Coordinates of C-alpha atoms in Angstrom, one line a residue:
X83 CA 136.2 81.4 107.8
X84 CA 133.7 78.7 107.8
X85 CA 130.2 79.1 109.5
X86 CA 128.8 75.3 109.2
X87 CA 131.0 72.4 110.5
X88 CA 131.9 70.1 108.1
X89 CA 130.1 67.3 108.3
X90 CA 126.6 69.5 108.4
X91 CA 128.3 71.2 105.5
X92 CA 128.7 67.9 103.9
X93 CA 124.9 66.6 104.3
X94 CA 123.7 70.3 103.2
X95 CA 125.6 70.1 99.6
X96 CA 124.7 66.4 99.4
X97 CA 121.1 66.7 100.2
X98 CA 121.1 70.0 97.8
X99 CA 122.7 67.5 95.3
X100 CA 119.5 65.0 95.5
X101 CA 116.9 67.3 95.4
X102 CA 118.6 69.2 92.0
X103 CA 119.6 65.7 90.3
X104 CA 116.4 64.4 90.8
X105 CA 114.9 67.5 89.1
X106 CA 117.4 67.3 86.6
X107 CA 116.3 64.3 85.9
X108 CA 112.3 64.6 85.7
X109 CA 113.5 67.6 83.3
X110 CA 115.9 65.7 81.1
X111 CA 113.3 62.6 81.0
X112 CA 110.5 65.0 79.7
X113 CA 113.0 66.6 76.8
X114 CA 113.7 63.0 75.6
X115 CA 110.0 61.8 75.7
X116 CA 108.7 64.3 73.9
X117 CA 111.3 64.3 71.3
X118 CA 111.2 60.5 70.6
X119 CA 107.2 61.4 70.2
X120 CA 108.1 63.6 68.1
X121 CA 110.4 62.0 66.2
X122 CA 107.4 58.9 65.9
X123 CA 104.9 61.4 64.5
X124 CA 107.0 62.8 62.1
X125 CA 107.8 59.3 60.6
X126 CA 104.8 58.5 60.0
X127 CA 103.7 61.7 58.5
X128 CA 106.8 61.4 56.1
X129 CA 105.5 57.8 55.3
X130 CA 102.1 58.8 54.5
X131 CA 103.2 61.8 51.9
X132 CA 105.7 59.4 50.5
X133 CA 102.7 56.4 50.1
X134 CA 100.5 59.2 48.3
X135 CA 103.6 60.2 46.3
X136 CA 104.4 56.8 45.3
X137 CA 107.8 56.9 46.3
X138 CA 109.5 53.5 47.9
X139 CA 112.2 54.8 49.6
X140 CA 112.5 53.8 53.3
X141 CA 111.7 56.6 55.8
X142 CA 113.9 56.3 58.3
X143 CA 117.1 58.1 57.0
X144 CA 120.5 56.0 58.4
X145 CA 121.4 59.4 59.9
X146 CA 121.8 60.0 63.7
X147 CA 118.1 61.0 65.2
X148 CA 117.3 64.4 66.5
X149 CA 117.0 62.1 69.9
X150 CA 120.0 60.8 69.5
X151 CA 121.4 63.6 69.5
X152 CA 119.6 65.1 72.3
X153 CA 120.9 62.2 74.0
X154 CA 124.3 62.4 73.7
X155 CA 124.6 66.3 74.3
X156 CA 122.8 65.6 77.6
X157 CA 125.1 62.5 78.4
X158 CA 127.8 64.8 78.3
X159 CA 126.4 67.4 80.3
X160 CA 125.2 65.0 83.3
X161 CA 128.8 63.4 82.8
X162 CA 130.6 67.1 83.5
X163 CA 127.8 67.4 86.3
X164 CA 129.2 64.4 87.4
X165 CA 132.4 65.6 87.9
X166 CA 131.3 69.2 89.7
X167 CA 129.6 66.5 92.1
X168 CA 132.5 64.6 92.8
X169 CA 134.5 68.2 93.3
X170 CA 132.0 69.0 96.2
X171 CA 132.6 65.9 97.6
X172 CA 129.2 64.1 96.2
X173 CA 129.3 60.6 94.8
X174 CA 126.8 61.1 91.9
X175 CA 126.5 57.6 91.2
X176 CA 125.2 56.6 94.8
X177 CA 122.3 59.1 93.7
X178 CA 119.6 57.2 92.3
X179 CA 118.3 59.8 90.4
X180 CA 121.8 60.4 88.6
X181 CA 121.4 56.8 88.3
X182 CA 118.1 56.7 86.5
X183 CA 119.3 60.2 84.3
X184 CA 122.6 57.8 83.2
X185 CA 120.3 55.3 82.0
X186 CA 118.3 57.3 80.3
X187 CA 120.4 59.1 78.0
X188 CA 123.9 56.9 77.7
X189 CA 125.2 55.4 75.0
X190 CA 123.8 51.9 74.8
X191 CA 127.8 50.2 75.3
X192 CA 127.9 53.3 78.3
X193 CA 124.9 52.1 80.2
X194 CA 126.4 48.9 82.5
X195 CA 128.6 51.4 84.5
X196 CA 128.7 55.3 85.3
X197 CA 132.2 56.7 85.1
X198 CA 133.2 59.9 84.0

């Protein structure tokens, strides 16, 4: 038995949907900030011990960042989030905050279209 009619149904789950991408995304943008400060300050504190050690090697390591990695476990997540959406009947990509999240933490060959 269904107590809301559909399309009131509909605009509930969609507007629910907007409201928790867009915290989603304040959330995930905050995570990536501060680890991409973190990462920054780090570096440099790595460069300074190695100037007072002597040492020449390069600082940055060719290894994937902590960011990066941050990144791309939260690019999966908000693509499976994606796909919950589109279960409900919500077009996450007509949400700009999905929109904004996509950009933020996708792939850099990933960030011209949203598909999942």
């Amino acid at each position: 038995m269904t107590y809301l009619r559909e399309d009131r149904r509909g605009k509930l789950i969609e507007g629910a949907a907007v409201k928790i991408t867009g915290r989603y995304n304040d959330l995930a943008a905050d995570i990536v900030n501060t680890a991409r400060k973190t990462e920054t300050s780090l570096q440099r504190i790595r460069k300074g011990a190695q100037r007072r050690a002597g040492a020449t090697s390069d600082v940055s390591d060719h290894n994937v960042s902590e960011t990066d990695r941050i990144c791309m476990q939260l690019f999966l997540d908000i693509q499976e989030y994606g796909r919950n959406l589109a279960g409900l009947g919500v077009e996450a990509a007509k949400i700009p905050a999905y929109g904004s999240l996509w950009q933020l933490v996708a792939p850099q060959d990933r960030q011209g279209e949203i598909r999942f």
